[in-house]
Amino acid sequence: MTLKNDLLLRAARGEKTERTPVWLMRQAGRILAEYRAVREKAGSFISLATTPELAAEVTIQPVDILGVDAAIIFSDILVIPEAMGLPYEMIEKRGPWFPNPVQTQADVDRLKVSDAETDLGYVLEAIRITKRDLNNRVPLIGFAGAPWTIFAYMIEGSGSKTFSKAKRMLYTDPQLSHTLLQKITDSTIAYLKGQITAGADLIQIFDSWAGILSPEQYRTFSLPYLKQICAAIQEVPKTVFAKDAWFARAEIAQLECDTIGLDWTMNPAESRQLVGLNKTLQGNLDPCVLYADYQTIEKEVKNMLKAFGPQRHIANLGHGVYPDTDPDKVRCFIETVKAYSH
Ligand code: CP3
């Protein structure tokens, strides 16, 4: 059961790697014509995500087509609210939408702590099929949203520039907020443990809306729940990616995680200084660099690799790849990382 390519896991654990491993957030998706074909066959995003054979197929596509050093299970962070009793829809070109967002304590009381096997069995099955079909070529990444980011969608009911409804709840009803955050956390821990039992080799927590909180709010409403999750998961390496939370890097470094994800606003040397030597850093090329010509992409990727140095770095973008990116430019990003030797 040993992996043929375990660069990602060695980098995460702080072991020596002969080159920097590389993968992309949102690599399984709309950049690939092969994804769009399977998505068409499934009919909708949600039916694709809930059909394990198809989810496994699109999970493996970037490994075959792009040559990345890891697969990430095809799913969404919003499966947790759904499993807790708050269903969502994915509106074409607009994004997620919750018909009944959480507004009152009674709404919170109606939600349950979800069970991984009974409520999210389709994701676990997709992981098992993916592991079988990957045949140990590369590690498989499991994931979940951070409790704060999940809370933001459950209260707001959709995406938003400001998430002002969700932030209003933090100020007007901190008690309701903590009760809901704890229910999300308990559901998430069970879910991640289920993913690991099913075969996930590393897990990543996406705190996509970290950056809209003040440092004080982040300390109160996000970090304590991330801390519980990191403490509960001991089986595999853990990555925390808190988008735009440049102000919280030193505190995130106190979590029991192995890797910290950086977006493109976070300077690699400054981040290393803030988090110390005992964490791996992941990131952080601006996804918009992939709109440039090949020469510029190569130059920018090499600058990034130099800035992070040869060890304890996992190359990635600073956020998910944008859907209108040319797959050949993505390939250029990956090939440049692979060819670069320090
Ligand atoms: O390749 C991978 O990274 C695995 C798949 C994955 C998806 N969503 C599939 C998806 C992952 C890791 C996610 C995480 C996710 N989902 C996050 C955290 C990462 C981030 O971007 O900050 C968030 C915030 C969501 C919520 C979400 N899902 C939004 C806001 C949207 C609509 C806008 C968008 O970016 O597409 C989705 C839809 C979604 N999730 C799609 C995919 C492939 C597009 C739907 C489609 O194909 O029709």
Coordinates of C-alpha atoms and ligand atoms in Angstrom, one line a residue:
M1 CA 0.0 0.0 0.0
T2 CA 3.0 2.4 -0.4
L3 CA 2.4 5.4 -2.6
K4 CA 4.5 5.6 -5.8
N5 CA 4.7 9.4 -5.4
D6 CA 4.5 10.5 -1.8
L7 CA 6.2 14.0 -2.3
L8 CA 3.2 15.8 -0.9
L9 CA 3.1 13.8 2.3
R10 CA 6.8 14.0 2.9
A11 CA 6.7 17.8 2.3
A12 CA 3.8 18.1 4.7
R13 CA 5.6 16.1 7.4
G14 CA 8.8 18.2 6.9
E15 CA 10.8 15.3 5.5
K16 CA 13.3 15.9 2.7
T17 CA 11.9 16.0 -0.9
E18 CA 14.0 15.8 -4.1
R19 CA 11.7 18.4 -5.6
T20 CA 8.7 20.6 -4.6
P21 CA 5.4 18.8 -4.9
V22 CA 2.6 20.7 -6.9
W23 CA -1.2 20.6 -7.1
L24 CA -3.9 23.2 -7.6
M25 CA -7.0 24.1 -5.6
R26 CA -10.1 23.5 -7.7
Q27 CA -8.0 21.4 -10.2
A28 CA -11.0 19.0 -10.7
G29 CA -13.4 21.2 -12.5
R30 CA -14.4 23.5 -15.2
I31 CA -10.9 24.2 -16.7
L32 CA -11.0 20.7 -18.2
A33 CA -13.2 19.8 -21.2
E34 CA -13.1 16.2 -19.9
Y35 CA -14.7 17.5 -16.6
R36 CA -17.4 19.4 -18.5
A37 CA -18.3 16.2 -20.5
V38 CA -18.9 14.2 -17.3
R39 CA -20.7 17.1 -15.7
E40 CA -23.0 17.2 -18.8
K41 CA -23.7 13.5 -18.4
A42 CA -24.5 13.9 -14.7
G43 CA -26.9 16.7 -15.4
S44 CA -26.0 19.0 -12.5
F45 CA -23.2 19.8 -10.1
I46 CA -25.0 18.2 -7.2
S47 CA -25.8 15.0 -9.0
L48 CA -22.2 14.7 -10.1
A49 CA -21.0 15.2 -6.5
T50 CA -23.5 12.6 -5.2
T51 CA -22.7 9.9 -7.8
P52 CA -19.6 8.2 -6.4
E53 CA -18.4 6.6 -9.7
L54 CA -18.6 10.0 -11.5
A55 CA -17.1 12.0 -8.6
A56 CA -14.2 9.5 -8.6
E57 CA -13.7 9.9 -12.3
V58 CA -13.4 13.7 -12.2
T59 CA -11.2 13.5 -9.2
I60 CA -8.6 11.4 -11.1
Q61 CA -8.8 13.5 -14.4
P62 CA -6.2 16.1 -13.3
V63 CA -3.8 13.4 -12.3
D64 CA -4.0 11.9 -15.8
I65 CA -4.3 15.1 -17.8
L66 CA -2.2 17.6 -15.9
G67 CA 0.3 15.4 -14.0
V68 CA -0.3 16.9 -10.5
D69 CA 1.3 15.3 -7.4
A70 CA -2.0 14.8 -5.6
A71 CA -5.7 14.3 -6.2
I72 CA -8.4 16.2 -4.2
I73 CA -11.7 14.5 -3.8
F74 CA -14.4 16.0 -5.9
S75 CA -17.1 17.4 -3.6
D76 CA -17.9 20.7 -2.0
I77 CA -17.6 22.3 1.4
L78 CA -21.4 22.8 1.5
V79 CA -22.2 19.1 1.9
I80 CA -21.9 19.6 5.6
P81 CA -24.9 22.1 6.0
E82 CA -26.9 19.7 3.8
A83 CA -26.0 16.7 6.0
M84 CA -27.0 18.7 9.1
G85 CA -30.4 19.4 7.6
L86 CA -30.0 22.6 5.5
P87 CA -30.2 21.7 1.8
Y88 CA -28.6 23.9 -0.9
E89 CA -28.9 24.4 -4.6
M90 CA -26.1 25.3 -7.0
I91 CA -27.4 28.0 -9.3
E92 CA -25.7 28.0 -12.7
K93 CA -23.2 30.9 -13.0
R94 CA -24.4 32.3 -9.6
G95 CA -23.2 29.8 -7.1
P96 CA -24.7 28.2 -4.0
W97 CA -28.1 29.1 -2.6
F98 CA -29.8 28.0 0.6
P99 CA -33.6 28.3 0.4
N100 CA -34.0 28.3 4.2
P101 CA -31.0 30.0 5.8
V102 CA -30.5 29.9 9.6
Q103 CA -32.2 32.9 11.4
T104 CA -33.3 31.9 14.8
Q105 CA -32.3 29.7 17.8
A106 CA -35.1 27.3 16.8
D107 CA -33.5 27.0 13.3
V108 CA -30.2 26.0 15.0
D109 CA -32.0 23.5 17.3
R110 CA -33.6 21.8 14.3
L111 CA -30.2 21.0 12.8
K112 CA -28.4 17.8 13.8
V113 CA -24.8 16.8 14.2
S114 CA -24.3 14.8 11.0
D115 CA -23.0 11.3 10.9
A116 CA -20.4 10.6 8.2
E117 CA -21.5 7.1 7.1
T118 CA -25.3 7.7 7.1
D119 CA -25.4 11.3 5.9
L120 CA -22.3 11.6 3.8
G121 CA -21.8 8.0 2.7
Y122 CA -21.7 9.1 -1.0
V123 CA -18.5 11.1 -0.4
L124 CA -16.9 8.3 1.5
E125 CA -17.8 5.9 -1.3
A126 CA -16.3 8.3 -3.8
I127 CA -13.1 8.3 -1.8
R128 CA -13.0 4.5 -1.7
I129 CA -13.5 4.2 -5.5
T130 CA -10.9 6.9 -6.1
K131 CA -8.3 5.2 -3.9
R132 CA -8.9 1.9 -5.7
D133 CA -8.6 3.5 -9.2
L134 CA -5.7 5.8 -8.3
N135 CA -3.8 2.6 -7.5
N136 CA -1.4 4.4 -5.2
R137 CA 0.0 6.7 -7.9
V138 CA -0.4 9.9 -5.8
P139 CA -2.0 10.8 -2.4
L140 CA -5.6 11.7 -2.1
I141 CA -6.6 14.9 -0.3
G142 CA -9.8 15.0 1.7
F143 CA -11.3 18.4 2.8
A144 CA -13.9 20.3 4.6
G145 CA -14.8 24.0 5.1
A146 CA -13.8 25.7 8.3
P147 CA -16.7 26.1 10.8
W148 CA -16.7 29.9 10.3
T149 CA -16.9 29.7 6.5
I150 CA -19.7 27.1 6.7
F151 CA -21.5 29.2 9.3
A152 CA -21.2 32.2 6.9
Y153 CA -23.0 30.4 4.1
M154 CA -25.7 28.9 6.5
I155 CA -26.6 32.3 7.8
E156 CA -26.2 34.4 4.7
G157 CA -27.9 31.8 2.4
S158 CA -25.6 32.5 -0.5
G159 CA -22.3 33.9 -1.5
S160 CA -21.8 37.6 -0.7
K161 CA -19.1 40.3 -0.9
T162 CA -19.6 41.3 2.7
F163 CA -21.3 38.4 4.4
S164 CA -23.0 41.2 6.5
K165 CA -25.9 39.0 7.6
A166 CA -23.5 36.4 9.0
K167 CA -21.3 39.0 10.6
R168 CA -24.3 40.7 12.1
M169 CA -25.2 37.4 13.8
L170 CA -21.7 37.3 15.5
Y171 CA -22.4 40.8 17.0
T172 CA -26.1 40.4 17.8
D173 CA -26.3 36.8 19.0
P174 CA -22.9 35.4 20.0
Q175 CA -24.5 32.6 21.9
L176 CA -26.5 31.3 18.9
S177 CA -23.3 31.8 16.8
H178 CA -21.2 29.6 19.2
T179 CA -23.9 26.9 19.4
L180 CA -24.1 26.7 15.6
L181 CA -20.3 26.8 15.2
Q182 CA -20.0 23.9 17.7
K183 CA -22.6 21.8 15.8
I184 CA -20.7 22.4 12.6
T185 CA -17.4 21.5 14.3
D186 CA -18.7 18.2 15.7
S187 CA -20.2 17.3 12.2
T188 CA -16.9 18.3 10.5
I189 CA -14.7 16.2 12.9
A190 CA -16.8 13.1 12.3
Y191 CA -16.8 13.8 8.5
L192 CA -13.0 14.2 8.3
K193 CA -12.5 11.0 10.4
G194 CA -14.8 9.2 8.0
Q195 CA -12.8 10.5 5.0
I196 CA -9.6 9.3 6.6
T197 CA -11.0 5.8 7.3
A198 CA -12.2 5.7 3.7
G199 CA -8.7 6.5 2.4
A200 CA -7.9 10.2 2.5
D201 CA -4.1 10.6 2.9
L202 CA -4.1 14.3 4.0
I203 CA -6.9 16.7 4.8
Q204 CA -7.2 20.4 4.1
I205 CA -9.5 22.9 5.9
F206 CA -10.7 25.8 3.7
D207 CA -11.4 29.0 5.7
S208 CA -12.3 30.9 2.5
W209 CA -14.0 33.8 4.3
A210 CA -11.5 34.2 7.1
G211 CA -10.3 37.6 5.7
I212 CA -13.6 39.4 6.3
L213 CA -13.4 39.0 10.1
S214 CA -11.5 41.4 12.3
P215 CA -8.5 39.8 14.1
E216 CA -10.5 39.9 17.3
Q217 CA -13.5 38.2 15.7
Y218 CA -11.3 35.6 14.1
R219 CA -9.8 34.8 17.5
T220 CA -13.3 34.4 19.0
F221 CA -15.3 32.7 16.2
S222 CA -12.9 30.8 14.0
L223 CA -9.6 29.8 15.7
P224 CA -11.1 27.9 18.7
Y225 CA -13.1 25.6 16.3
L226 CA -10.1 25.1 14.0
K227 CA -8.2 24.2 17.2
Q228 CA -10.7 21.5 18.1
I229 CA -10.6 20.0 14.6
C230 CA -6.8 20.0 14.4
A231 CA -6.6 18.4 17.9
A232 CA -9.1 15.7 17.0
I233 CA -7.5 14.6 13.8
Q234 CA -4.2 12.9 14.5
E235 CA -4.2 10.2 11.8
V236 CA -2.9 12.2 8.7
P237 CA -1.2 15.5 8.0
K238 CA -3.5 18.6 8.1
T239 CA -3.4 21.8 6.1
V240 CA -5.2 25.0 7.2
F241 CA -5.9 27.5 4.4
A242 CA -7.3 30.8 5.8
K243 CA -7.8 33.1 2.8
D244 CA -6.9 36.7 3.3
A245 CA -6.2 36.1 7.0
W246 CA -2.7 37.6 6.8
F247 CA -3.3 39.1 10.3
A248 CA -3.7 35.6 11.9
R249 CA -0.7 33.8 10.5
A250 CA 1.2 33.6 13.8
E251 CA -1.9 32.3 15.6
I252 CA -2.7 29.8 12.9
A253 CA 0.9 28.5 13.4
Q254 CA -0.1 27.6 17.0
L255 CA -2.6 25.1 15.7
E256 CA -1.8 21.4 15.6
C257 CA -1.5 21.5 11.8
D258 CA 1.4 20.5 9.5
T259 CA 0.9 22.9 6.6
I260 CA -0.4 26.5 6.3
G261 CA -1.9 27.7 3.0
L262 CA -1.0 31.2 1.8
D263 CA -2.7 33.4 -0.7
W264 CA -0.8 35.7 -3.0
T265 CA -1.0 38.7 -0.7
M266 CA 1.2 36.9 1.9
N267 CA 4.9 37.3 1.4
P268 CA 6.7 33.9 1.7
A269 CA 9.7 35.1 3.7
E270 CA 7.6 37.2 6.1
S271 CA 5.2 34.2 6.5
R272 CA 8.1 31.9 7.3
Q273 CA 9.2 34.4 9.9
L274 CA 5.7 34.5 11.5
V275 CA 5.1 30.8 11.5
G276 CA 8.6 29.5 12.4
L277 CA 10.4 26.5 11.0
N278 CA 8.1 23.7 12.0
K279 CA 5.4 24.1 9.5
T280 CA 5.2 23.5 5.7
L281 CA 3.9 26.4 3.6
Q282 CA 1.6 26.0 0.6
G283 CA 0.9 28.4 -2.2
N284 CA 0.8 31.0 -3.4
L285 CA 0.9 32.1 -7.0
D286 CA -1.8 34.6 -8.0
P287 CA -4.2 32.5 -10.2
C288 CA -4.3 35.5 -12.7
V289 CA -0.6 34.9 -13.5
L290 CA -2.0 32.0 -15.6
Y291 CA -3.6 34.5 -18.0
A292 CA -0.1 35.7 -18.9
D293 CA 2.2 34.4 -21.7
Y294 CA 4.3 31.2 -21.1
Q295 CA 7.5 33.1 -20.5
T296 CA 5.9 35.3 -17.8
I297 CA 4.4 32.3 -16.1
E298 CA 7.7 30.5 -16.0
K299 CA 9.4 33.6 -14.6
E300 CA 6.7 34.1 -11.9
V301 CA 6.8 30.4 -10.9
K302 CA 10.6 30.4 -10.6
N303 CA 10.4 33.5 -8.4
M304 CA 7.8 31.8 -6.2
L305 CA 10.0 28.7 -5.8
K306 CA 13.0 30.8 -5.0
A307 CA 11.1 32.8 -2.4
F308 CA 9.9 29.7 -0.6
G309 CA 13.1 27.7 -0.9
P310 CA 13.5 24.0 -1.7
Q311 CA 12.1 22.3 1.5
R312 CA 8.8 22.5 3.5
H313 CA 7.0 24.0 0.5
I314 CA 4.0 22.7 -1.5
A315 CA 3.5 24.6 -4.7
N316 CA 0.0 25.8 -5.4
L317 CA -2.0 28.8 -6.4
G318 CA -3.0 31.3 -3.8
H319 CA -6.7 30.3 -4.3
G320 CA -8.6 28.1 -6.7
V321 CA -7.8 28.1 -10.4
Y322 CA -10.3 30.3 -12.3
P323 CA -12.6 28.4 -14.7
D324 CA -11.6 30.4 -17.8
T325 CA -7.9 29.4 -17.4
D326 CA -6.3 27.7 -20.4
P327 CA -5.3 24.1 -19.3
D328 CA -2.0 24.5 -21.3
K329 CA -1.1 27.4 -19.0
V330 CA -1.9 25.2 -16.0
R331 CA 0.3 22.6 -17.4
C332 CA 3.1 25.2 -17.8
F333 CA 2.7 26.0 -14.1
I334 CA 3.0 22.4 -13.1
E335 CA 5.9 21.6 -15.5
T336 CA 7.9 24.6 -14.4
V337 CA 7.7 23.5 -10.8
K338 CA 8.7 20.0 -11.7
A339 CA 11.6 21.0 -13.9
Y340 CA 13.0 23.6 -11.4
S341 CA 15.9 22.5 -9.3
H342 CA 17.2 24.7 -6.6
Ligands
CP3_1 O1 -10.8 20.3 -7.4 C1 -11.1 20.6 -6.2 O2 -10.5 21.5 -5.6 C2 -12.2 19.8 -5.6 C3 -13.5 20.3 -5.7 C4 -14.0 21.5 -4.9 C5 -15.2 22.1 -5.2 N1 -15.5 23.1 -4.3 C6 -16.0 21.8 -6.4 C7 -16.9 22.8 -7.0 C8 -13.5 22.1 -3.7 C9 -12.3 21.8 -2.9 C10 -14.5 23.1 -3.3 C11 -14.4 23.9 -2.1 C12 -15.3 25.1 -2.0 N2 -16.6 25.2 -2.3 C13 -14.9 26.3 -1.3 C14 -13.5 26.5 -0.6 C15 -12.5 26.9 -1.6 C16 -12.6 28.3 -2.1 O3 -12.8 28.4 -3.3 O4 -12.5 29.2 -1.3 C17 -16.0 27.2 -1.3 C18 -16.0 28.6 -0.8 C19 -17.0 26.5 -2.0 C20 -18.4 27.0 -2.2 C21 -18.8 27.0 -3.6 N3 -18.9 25.9 -4.5 C22 -19.0 28.2 -4.4 C23 -18.9 29.6 -3.9 C24 -19.3 27.8 -5.7 C25 -19.7 28.6 -6.9 C26 -18.7 29.4 -7.5 C27 -17.5 28.6 -8.0 O5 -16.4 28.9 -7.6 O6 -17.7 27.7 -8.8 C28 -19.2 26.3 -5.7 C29 -19.5 25.5 -6.9 C30 -18.4 24.4 -7.2 N4 -17.7 23.7 -6.3 C31 -18.1 24.1 -8.5 C32 -17.1 23.1 -8.4 C33 -16.4 22.3 -9.5 C34 -18.7 24.6 -9.8 C35 -20.0 24.0 -10.1 C36 -20.1 23.4 -11.4 O7 -19.2 22.8 -11.9 O8 -21.2 23.6 -12.0

